[in-house]
Tab-separated table of C-alpha atoms in Angstrom:
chain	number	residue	atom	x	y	z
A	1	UNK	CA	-21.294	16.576	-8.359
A	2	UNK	CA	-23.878	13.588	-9.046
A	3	UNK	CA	-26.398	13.135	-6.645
A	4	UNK	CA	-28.409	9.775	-6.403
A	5	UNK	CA	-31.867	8.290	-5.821
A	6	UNK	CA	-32.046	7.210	-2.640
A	7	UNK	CA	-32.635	3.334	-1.936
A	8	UNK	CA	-36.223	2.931	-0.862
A	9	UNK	CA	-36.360	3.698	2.619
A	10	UNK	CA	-37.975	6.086	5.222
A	11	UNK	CA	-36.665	8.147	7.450
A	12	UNK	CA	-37.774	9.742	10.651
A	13	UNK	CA	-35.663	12.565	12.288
A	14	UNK	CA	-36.371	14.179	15.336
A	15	UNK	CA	-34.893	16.404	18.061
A	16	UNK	CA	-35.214	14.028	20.652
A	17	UNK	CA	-36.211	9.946	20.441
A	18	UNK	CA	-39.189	9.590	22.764
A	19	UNK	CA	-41.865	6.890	23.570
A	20	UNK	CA	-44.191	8.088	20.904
A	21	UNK	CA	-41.510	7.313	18.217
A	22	UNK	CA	-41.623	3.859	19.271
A	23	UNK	CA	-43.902	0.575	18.200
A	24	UNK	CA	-44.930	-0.945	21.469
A	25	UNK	CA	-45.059	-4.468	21.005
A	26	UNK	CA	-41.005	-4.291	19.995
A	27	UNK	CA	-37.634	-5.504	20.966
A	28	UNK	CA	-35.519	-2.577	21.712
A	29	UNK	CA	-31.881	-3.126	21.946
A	30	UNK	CA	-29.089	-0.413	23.047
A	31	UNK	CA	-25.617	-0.022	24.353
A	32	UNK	CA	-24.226	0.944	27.857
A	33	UNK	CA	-24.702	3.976	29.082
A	34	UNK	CA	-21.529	6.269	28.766
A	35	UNK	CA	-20.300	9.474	29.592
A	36	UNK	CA	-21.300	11.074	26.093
A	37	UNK	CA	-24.051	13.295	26.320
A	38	UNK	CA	-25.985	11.437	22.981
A	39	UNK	CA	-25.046	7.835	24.502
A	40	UNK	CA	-27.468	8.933	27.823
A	41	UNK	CA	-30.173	8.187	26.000
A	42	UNK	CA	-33.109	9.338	28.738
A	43	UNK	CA	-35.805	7.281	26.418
A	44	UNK	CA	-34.409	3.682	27.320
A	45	UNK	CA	-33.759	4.475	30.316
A	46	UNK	CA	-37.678	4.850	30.676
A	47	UNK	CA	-37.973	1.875	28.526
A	48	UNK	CA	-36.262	-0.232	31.059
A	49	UNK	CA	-38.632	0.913	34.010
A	50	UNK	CA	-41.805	0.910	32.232
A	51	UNK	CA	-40.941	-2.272	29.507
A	52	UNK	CA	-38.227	-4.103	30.728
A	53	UNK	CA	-38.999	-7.278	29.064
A	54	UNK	CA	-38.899	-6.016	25.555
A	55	UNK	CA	-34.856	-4.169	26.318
A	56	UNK	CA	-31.924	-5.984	26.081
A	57	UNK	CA	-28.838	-3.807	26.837
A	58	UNK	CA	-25.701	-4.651	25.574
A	59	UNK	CA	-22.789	-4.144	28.418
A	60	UNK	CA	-19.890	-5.217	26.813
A	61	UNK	CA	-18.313	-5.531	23.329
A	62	UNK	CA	-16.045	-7.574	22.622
A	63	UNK	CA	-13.878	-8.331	19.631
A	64	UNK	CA	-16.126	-10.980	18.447
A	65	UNK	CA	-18.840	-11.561	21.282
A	66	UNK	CA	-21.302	-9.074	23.074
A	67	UNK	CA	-22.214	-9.726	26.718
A	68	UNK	CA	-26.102	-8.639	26.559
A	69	UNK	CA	-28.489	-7.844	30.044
A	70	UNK	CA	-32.276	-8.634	29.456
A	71	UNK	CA	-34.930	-8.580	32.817
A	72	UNK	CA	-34.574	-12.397	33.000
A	73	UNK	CA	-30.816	-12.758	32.481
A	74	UNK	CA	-27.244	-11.814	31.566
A	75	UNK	CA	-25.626	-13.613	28.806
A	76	UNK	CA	-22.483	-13.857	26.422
A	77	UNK	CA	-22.710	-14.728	22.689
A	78	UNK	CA	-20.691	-14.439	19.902
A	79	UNK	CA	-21.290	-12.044	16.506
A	80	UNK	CA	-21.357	-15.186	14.028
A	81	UNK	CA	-23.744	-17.188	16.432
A	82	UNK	CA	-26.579	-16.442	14.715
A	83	UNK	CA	-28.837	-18.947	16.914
A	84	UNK	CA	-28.008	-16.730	19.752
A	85	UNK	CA	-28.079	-13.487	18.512
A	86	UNK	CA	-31.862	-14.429	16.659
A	87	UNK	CA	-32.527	-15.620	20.544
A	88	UNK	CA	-31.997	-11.734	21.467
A	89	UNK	CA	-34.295	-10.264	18.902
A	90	UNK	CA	-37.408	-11.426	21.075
A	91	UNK	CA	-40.212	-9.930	18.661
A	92	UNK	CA	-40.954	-9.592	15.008
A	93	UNK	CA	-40.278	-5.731	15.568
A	94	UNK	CA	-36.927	-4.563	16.795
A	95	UNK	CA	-34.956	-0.922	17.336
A	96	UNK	CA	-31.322	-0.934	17.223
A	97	UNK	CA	-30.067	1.979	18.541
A	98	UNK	CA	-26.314	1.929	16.708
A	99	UNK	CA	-25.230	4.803	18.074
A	100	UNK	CA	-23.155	3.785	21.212
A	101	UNK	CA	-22.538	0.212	19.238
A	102	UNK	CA	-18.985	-0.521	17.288
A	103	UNK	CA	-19.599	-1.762	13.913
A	104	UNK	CA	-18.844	-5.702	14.375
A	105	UNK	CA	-21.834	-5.361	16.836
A	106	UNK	CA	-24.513	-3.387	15.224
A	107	UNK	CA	-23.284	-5.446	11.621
A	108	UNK	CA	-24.233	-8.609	13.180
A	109	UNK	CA	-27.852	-7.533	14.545
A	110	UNK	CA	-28.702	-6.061	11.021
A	111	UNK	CA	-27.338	-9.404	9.442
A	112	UNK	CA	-29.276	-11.376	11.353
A	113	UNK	CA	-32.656	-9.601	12.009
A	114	UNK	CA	-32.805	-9.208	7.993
A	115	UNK	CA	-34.252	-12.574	7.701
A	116	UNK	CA	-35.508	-12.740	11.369
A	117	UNK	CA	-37.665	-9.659	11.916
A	118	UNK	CA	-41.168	-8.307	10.054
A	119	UNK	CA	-40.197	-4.734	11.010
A	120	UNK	CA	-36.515	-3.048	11.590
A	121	UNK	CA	-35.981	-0.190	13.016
A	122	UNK	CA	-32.132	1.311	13.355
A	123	UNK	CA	-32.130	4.640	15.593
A	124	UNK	CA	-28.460	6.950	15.199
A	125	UNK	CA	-27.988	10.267	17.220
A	126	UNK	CA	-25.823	12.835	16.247
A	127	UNK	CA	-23.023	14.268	18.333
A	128	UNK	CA	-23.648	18.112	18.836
A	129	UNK	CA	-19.397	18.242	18.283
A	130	UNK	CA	-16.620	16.284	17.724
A	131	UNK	CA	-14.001	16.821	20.201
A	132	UNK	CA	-10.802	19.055	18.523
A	133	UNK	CA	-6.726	17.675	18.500
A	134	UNK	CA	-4.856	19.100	20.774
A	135	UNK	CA	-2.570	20.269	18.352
A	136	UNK	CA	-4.823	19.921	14.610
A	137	UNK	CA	-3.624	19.723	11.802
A	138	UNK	CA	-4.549	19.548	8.021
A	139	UNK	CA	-4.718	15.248	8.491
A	140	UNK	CA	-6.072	14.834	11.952
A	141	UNK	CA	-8.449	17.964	13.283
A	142	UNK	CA	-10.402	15.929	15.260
A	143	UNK	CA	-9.474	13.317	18.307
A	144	UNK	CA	-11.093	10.689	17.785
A	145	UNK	CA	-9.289	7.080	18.215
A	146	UNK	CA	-6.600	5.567	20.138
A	147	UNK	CA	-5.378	2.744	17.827
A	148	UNK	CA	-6.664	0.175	15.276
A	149	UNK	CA	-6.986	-3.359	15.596
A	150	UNK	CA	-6.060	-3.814	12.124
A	151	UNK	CA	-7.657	-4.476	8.562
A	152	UNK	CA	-10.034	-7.826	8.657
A	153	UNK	CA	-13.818	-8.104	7.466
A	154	UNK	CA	-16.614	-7.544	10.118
A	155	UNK	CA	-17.010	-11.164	11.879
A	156	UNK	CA	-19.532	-13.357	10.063
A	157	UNK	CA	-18.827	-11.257	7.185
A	158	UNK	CA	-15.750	-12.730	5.611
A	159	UNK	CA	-15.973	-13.165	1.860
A	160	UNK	CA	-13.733	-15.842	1.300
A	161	UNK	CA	-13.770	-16.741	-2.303
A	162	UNK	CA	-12.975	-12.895	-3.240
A	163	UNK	CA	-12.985	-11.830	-6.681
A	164	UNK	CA	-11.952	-13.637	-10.040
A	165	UNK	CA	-8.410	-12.907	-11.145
A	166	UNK	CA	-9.929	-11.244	-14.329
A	167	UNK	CA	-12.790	-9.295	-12.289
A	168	UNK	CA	-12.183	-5.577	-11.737
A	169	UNK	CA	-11.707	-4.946	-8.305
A	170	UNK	CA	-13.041	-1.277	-7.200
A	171	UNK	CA	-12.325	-0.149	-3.426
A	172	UNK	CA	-14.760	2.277	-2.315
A	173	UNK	CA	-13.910	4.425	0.836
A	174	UNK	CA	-16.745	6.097	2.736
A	175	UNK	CA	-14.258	8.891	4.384
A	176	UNK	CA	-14.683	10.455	7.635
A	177	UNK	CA	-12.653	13.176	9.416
A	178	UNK	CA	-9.197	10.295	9.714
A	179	UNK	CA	-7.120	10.637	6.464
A	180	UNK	CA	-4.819	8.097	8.052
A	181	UNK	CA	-7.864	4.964	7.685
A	182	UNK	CA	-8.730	5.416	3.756
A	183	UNK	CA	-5.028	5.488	3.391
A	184	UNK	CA	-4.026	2.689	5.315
A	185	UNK	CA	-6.656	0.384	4.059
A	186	UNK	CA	-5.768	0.464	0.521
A	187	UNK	CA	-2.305	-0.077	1.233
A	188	UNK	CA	-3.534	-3.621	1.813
A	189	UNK	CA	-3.904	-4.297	-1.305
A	190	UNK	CA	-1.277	-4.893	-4.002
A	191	UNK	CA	-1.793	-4.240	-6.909
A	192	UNK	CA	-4.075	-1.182	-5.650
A	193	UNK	CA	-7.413	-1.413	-7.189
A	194	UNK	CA	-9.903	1.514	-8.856
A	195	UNK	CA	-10.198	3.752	-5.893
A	196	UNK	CA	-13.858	5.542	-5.963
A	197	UNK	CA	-14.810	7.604	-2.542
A	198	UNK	CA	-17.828	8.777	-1.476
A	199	UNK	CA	-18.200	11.484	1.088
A	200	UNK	CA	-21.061	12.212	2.947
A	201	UNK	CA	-22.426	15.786	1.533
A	202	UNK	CA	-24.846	17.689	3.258
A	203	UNK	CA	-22.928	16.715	6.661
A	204	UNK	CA	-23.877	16.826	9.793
A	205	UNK	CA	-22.607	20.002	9.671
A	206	UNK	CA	-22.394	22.408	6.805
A	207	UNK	CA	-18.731	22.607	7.002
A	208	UNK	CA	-18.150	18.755	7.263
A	209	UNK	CA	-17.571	17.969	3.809
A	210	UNK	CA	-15.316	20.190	2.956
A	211	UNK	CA	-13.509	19.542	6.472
A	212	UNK	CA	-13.495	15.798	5.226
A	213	UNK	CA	-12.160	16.428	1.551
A	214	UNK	CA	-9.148	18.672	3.059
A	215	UNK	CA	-8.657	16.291	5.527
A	216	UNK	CA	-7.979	13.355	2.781
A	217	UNK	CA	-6.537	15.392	0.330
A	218	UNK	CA	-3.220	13.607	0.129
A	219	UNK	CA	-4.960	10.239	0.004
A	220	UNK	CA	-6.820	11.405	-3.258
A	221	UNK	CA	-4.201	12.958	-4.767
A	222	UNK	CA	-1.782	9.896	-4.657
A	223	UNK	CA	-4.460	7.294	-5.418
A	224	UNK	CA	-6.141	9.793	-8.289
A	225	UNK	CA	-9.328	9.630	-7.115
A	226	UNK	CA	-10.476	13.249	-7.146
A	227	UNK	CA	-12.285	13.219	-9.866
A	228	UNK	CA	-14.353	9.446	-8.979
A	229	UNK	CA	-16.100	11.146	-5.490
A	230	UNK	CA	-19.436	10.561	-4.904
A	231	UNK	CA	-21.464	11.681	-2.791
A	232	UNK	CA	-24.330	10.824	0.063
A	233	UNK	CA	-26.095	12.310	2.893
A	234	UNK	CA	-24.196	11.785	6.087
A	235	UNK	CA	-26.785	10.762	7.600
A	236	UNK	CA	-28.744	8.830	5.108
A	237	UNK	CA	-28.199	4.604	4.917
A	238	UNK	CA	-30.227	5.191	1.812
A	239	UNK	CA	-28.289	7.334	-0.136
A	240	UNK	CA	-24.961	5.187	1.048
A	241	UNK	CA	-26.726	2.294	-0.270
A	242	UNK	CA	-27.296	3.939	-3.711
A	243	UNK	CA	-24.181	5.413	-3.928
A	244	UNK	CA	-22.716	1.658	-4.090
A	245	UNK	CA	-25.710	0.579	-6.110
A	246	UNK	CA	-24.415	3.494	-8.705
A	247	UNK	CA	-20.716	2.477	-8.626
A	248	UNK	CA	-22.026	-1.322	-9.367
A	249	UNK	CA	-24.203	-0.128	-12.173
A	250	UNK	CA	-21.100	1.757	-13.662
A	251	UNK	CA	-18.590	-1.039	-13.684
A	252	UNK	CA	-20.580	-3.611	-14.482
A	253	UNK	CA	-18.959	-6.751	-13.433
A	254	UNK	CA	-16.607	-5.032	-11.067
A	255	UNK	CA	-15.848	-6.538	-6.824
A	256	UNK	CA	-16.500	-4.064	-4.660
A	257	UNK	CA	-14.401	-4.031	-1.468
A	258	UNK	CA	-16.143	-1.322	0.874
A	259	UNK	CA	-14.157	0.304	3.946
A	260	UNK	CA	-17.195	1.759	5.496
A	261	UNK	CA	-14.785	4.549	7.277
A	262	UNK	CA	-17.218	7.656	7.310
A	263	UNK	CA	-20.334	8.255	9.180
A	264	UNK	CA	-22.122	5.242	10.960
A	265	UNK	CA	-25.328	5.920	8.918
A	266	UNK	CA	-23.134	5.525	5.648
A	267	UNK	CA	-21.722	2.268	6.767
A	268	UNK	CA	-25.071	1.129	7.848
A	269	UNK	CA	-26.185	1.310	4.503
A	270	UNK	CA	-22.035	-0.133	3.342
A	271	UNK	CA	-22.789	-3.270	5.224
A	272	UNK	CA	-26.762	-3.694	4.069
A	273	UNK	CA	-25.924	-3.080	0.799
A	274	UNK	CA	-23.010	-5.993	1.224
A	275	UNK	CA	-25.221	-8.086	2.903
A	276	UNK	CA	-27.659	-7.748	-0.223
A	277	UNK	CA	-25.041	-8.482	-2.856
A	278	UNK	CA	-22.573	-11.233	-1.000
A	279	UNK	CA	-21.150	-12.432	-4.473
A	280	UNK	CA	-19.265	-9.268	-5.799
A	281	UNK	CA	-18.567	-7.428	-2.458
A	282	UNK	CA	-16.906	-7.443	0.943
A	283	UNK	CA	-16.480	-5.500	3.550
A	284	UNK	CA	-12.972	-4.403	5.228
A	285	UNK	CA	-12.613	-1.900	8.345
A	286	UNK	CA	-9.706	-1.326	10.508
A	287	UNK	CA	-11.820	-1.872	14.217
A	288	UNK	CA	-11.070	1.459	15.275
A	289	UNK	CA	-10.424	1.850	18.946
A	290	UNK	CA	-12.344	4.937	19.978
A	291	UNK	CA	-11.501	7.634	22.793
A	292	UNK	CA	-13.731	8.352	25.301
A	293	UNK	CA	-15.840	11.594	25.322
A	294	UNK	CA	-14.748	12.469	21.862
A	295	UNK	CA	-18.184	14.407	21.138
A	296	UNK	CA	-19.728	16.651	23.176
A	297	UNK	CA	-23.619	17.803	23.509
A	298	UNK	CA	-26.507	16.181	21.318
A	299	UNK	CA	-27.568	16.740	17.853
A	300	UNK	CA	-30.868	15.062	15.997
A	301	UNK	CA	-31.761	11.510	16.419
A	302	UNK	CA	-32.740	9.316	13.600
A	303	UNK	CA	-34.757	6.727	13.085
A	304	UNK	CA	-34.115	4.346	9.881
A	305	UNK	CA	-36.783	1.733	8.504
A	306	UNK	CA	-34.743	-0.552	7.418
A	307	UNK	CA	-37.734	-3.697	6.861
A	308	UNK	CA	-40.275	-3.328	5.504
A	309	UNK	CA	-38.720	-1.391	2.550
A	310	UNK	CA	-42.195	0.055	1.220
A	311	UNK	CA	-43.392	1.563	5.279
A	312	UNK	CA	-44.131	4.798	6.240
A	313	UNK	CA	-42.909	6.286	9.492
C-alpha cells in the first residue's frame, strides 16, 4: 500500500468546535439544525446570540439554489450565481461548516470563496455511528440513502469540452460504505475507462476500510481495479488531494473524471483539487438523497485551512 505526501495544508482536530477555535472578525456559515446529534452544533448556536451578524445559516437546499438566513434578511440564490453567493461570504475570513451541507452546496462556497476570501476555513464533524440495514448484507451494511437523483457534475462545475478522443480517460472513485454508487457511475460511461479507487485508510474507524473494500468487492473485481487502490486519510482533504495529484503524475496526460463517493473530507479535497486543474478533470456524483438520522452520537470535529495554504492553526 502507497501512502502519499499530503497537499500542503493544516489541520486542526478537536473533541468539540468551540469559540476559541474560531477567528473573530469571520463569516461563519452552517446548515439547519437537524435531528443528528453532530448537526446540533451547540457552538453556532452561541454564535448566533453573541455574533449574529457574521452567521448566515443556510435553511434550505435545493437542487441548484440555497435559501440562506443572515440577522438582516432571508434570501434565495442559486449555486452558479457567483455574485450572490460572494454577497454571502461577508468577510475576508470565512468557516464553512460542511458537515450538515450536500455537496452541490458546500462545492459552490469553496468554488467561490477560493478567489474571494484571504482566509478559509472548512469545519467537518464526525458521526459517532452510522446507522446499521435492517437486514445487512455484504453490499449495503449501512442505511444510508433513499434514492439518487442521478449522474450529472456538481452545478457550476460542468466540464463541457471533456477530454480529447486520444486522451486517456482515468475514473477515480473515492468509495464509501454504498457498493451500488462506484458501480453505477462507471456504468455511464462506454467504453469504461482506467478505473483507479482510492479508499480512505485510517478511517474514521479502525474497521472502516476494510468494511469499505468488502463492501465494493464485486465492483473491483469486475472493473479489475484491485490492484490500482490508493489510499487517503478519511478524514484528510489533503491526502484526497494528493492522492489525485499522484494518479495525475502517473498517467501523465490522462482526464480524470472524479466521483467523489467516500467521505465528505475526501471529496472536499476531489472537488478542490478539480477546481485547481479545470482542463483535465471533472467531477460526476449521483446527488444522493440521504435518510434522516442515519448516524447517531458525535465523533471529532475538524477544522481544515483550506487558504492560506502555508498557515498554521
Amino acid at each position: 500500500m502507497n501512502r502519499y505526501i499530503a497537499h500542503d495544508g493544516h489541520t486542526e482536530t478537536v473533541a468539540a468546535l468551540r469559540e476559541q477555535y474560531l477567528a473573530e472578525d469571520a463569516a461563519y456559515i452552517f446548515g439547519a439544525f437537524s435531528e443528528e446529534h453532530r448537526l446540533q452544533q451547540a457552538i453556532w448556536r452561541e454564535m448566533l446570540d453573541k455574533r449574529p451578524g457574521q452567521c448566515v445559516q443556510i435553511i434550505e437546499q435545493l437542487e441548484t439554489a440555497i435559501r440562506y438566513r443572515t440577522a438582516e434578511t432571508e434570501a434565495l440564490v442559486g449555486l452558479s450565481d457567483n455574485d450572490g453567493l460572494q454577497r454571502i461570504l461577508k468577510s475576508r475570513t470565512v468557516y464553512v461548516d460542511i458537515t450538515g451541507l450536500n455537496h452541490s452546496v458546500w462545492a459552490a462556497l469553496l468554488r467561490v470563496s477560493l478567489s474571494a476570501c484571504e482566509s478559509i476555513y472548512f469545519v467537518y464533524t464526525e458521526p459517532g455511528a452510522y446507522k446499521e440495514h435492517e437486514s445487512p448484507s455484504s453490499s449495503s451494511l449501512f442505511d444510508l440513502t433513499s434514492t439518487f437523483g442521478g449522474v450529472s457534475p456538481l452545478p457550476g462545475m460542468a466540464n463541457l469540452a471533456g477530454p480529447d478522443r486520444d486522451v486517456k480517460s482515468v475514473l477515480v472513485p473515492f468509495l464509501g460504505f454504498e457498493s451500488a454508487r462506484a458501480k453505477h457511475i462507471a456504468l455511464d460511461f462506454d467504453p469504461q475507462p482506467q478505473i483507479m479507487p482510492i479508499v480512505g485508510l485510517p478511517g474514521f474507524k479502525t474497521d472502516y476500510p476494510q468494511i469499505t473494500i468488502s463492501t465494493n468487492e464485486e465492483f473491483l473485481n469486475d472493473a479489475r481495479a484491485y490492484d490500482h487502490i490508493r489510499f487517503a486519510r478519511a478524514s484528510c482533504p489533503f491526502e484526497a488531494y494528493s492522492a489525485l495529484f499522484e494518479i495525475h503524475r502517473d498517467n501523465p496526460g490522462s482526464f480524470l473524471h472524479i466521483a467523489p463517493t467516500g467521505t465528505k473530507p475526501h471529496a472536499l479535497g476531489a472537488v478542490w483539487y478539480a477546481l485547481d486543474h479545470p482542463r483535465d478533470t471533472e467531477i460526476i456524483y449521483d446527488h444522493p438523497i440521504r435518510k434522516g438520522k442515519r448516524t447517531t452520537g458525535v465523533g471529532p470535529t475538524h477544522i481544515y485551512c483550506i487558504k492560506p495554504r502555508d498557515a498554521h492553526i
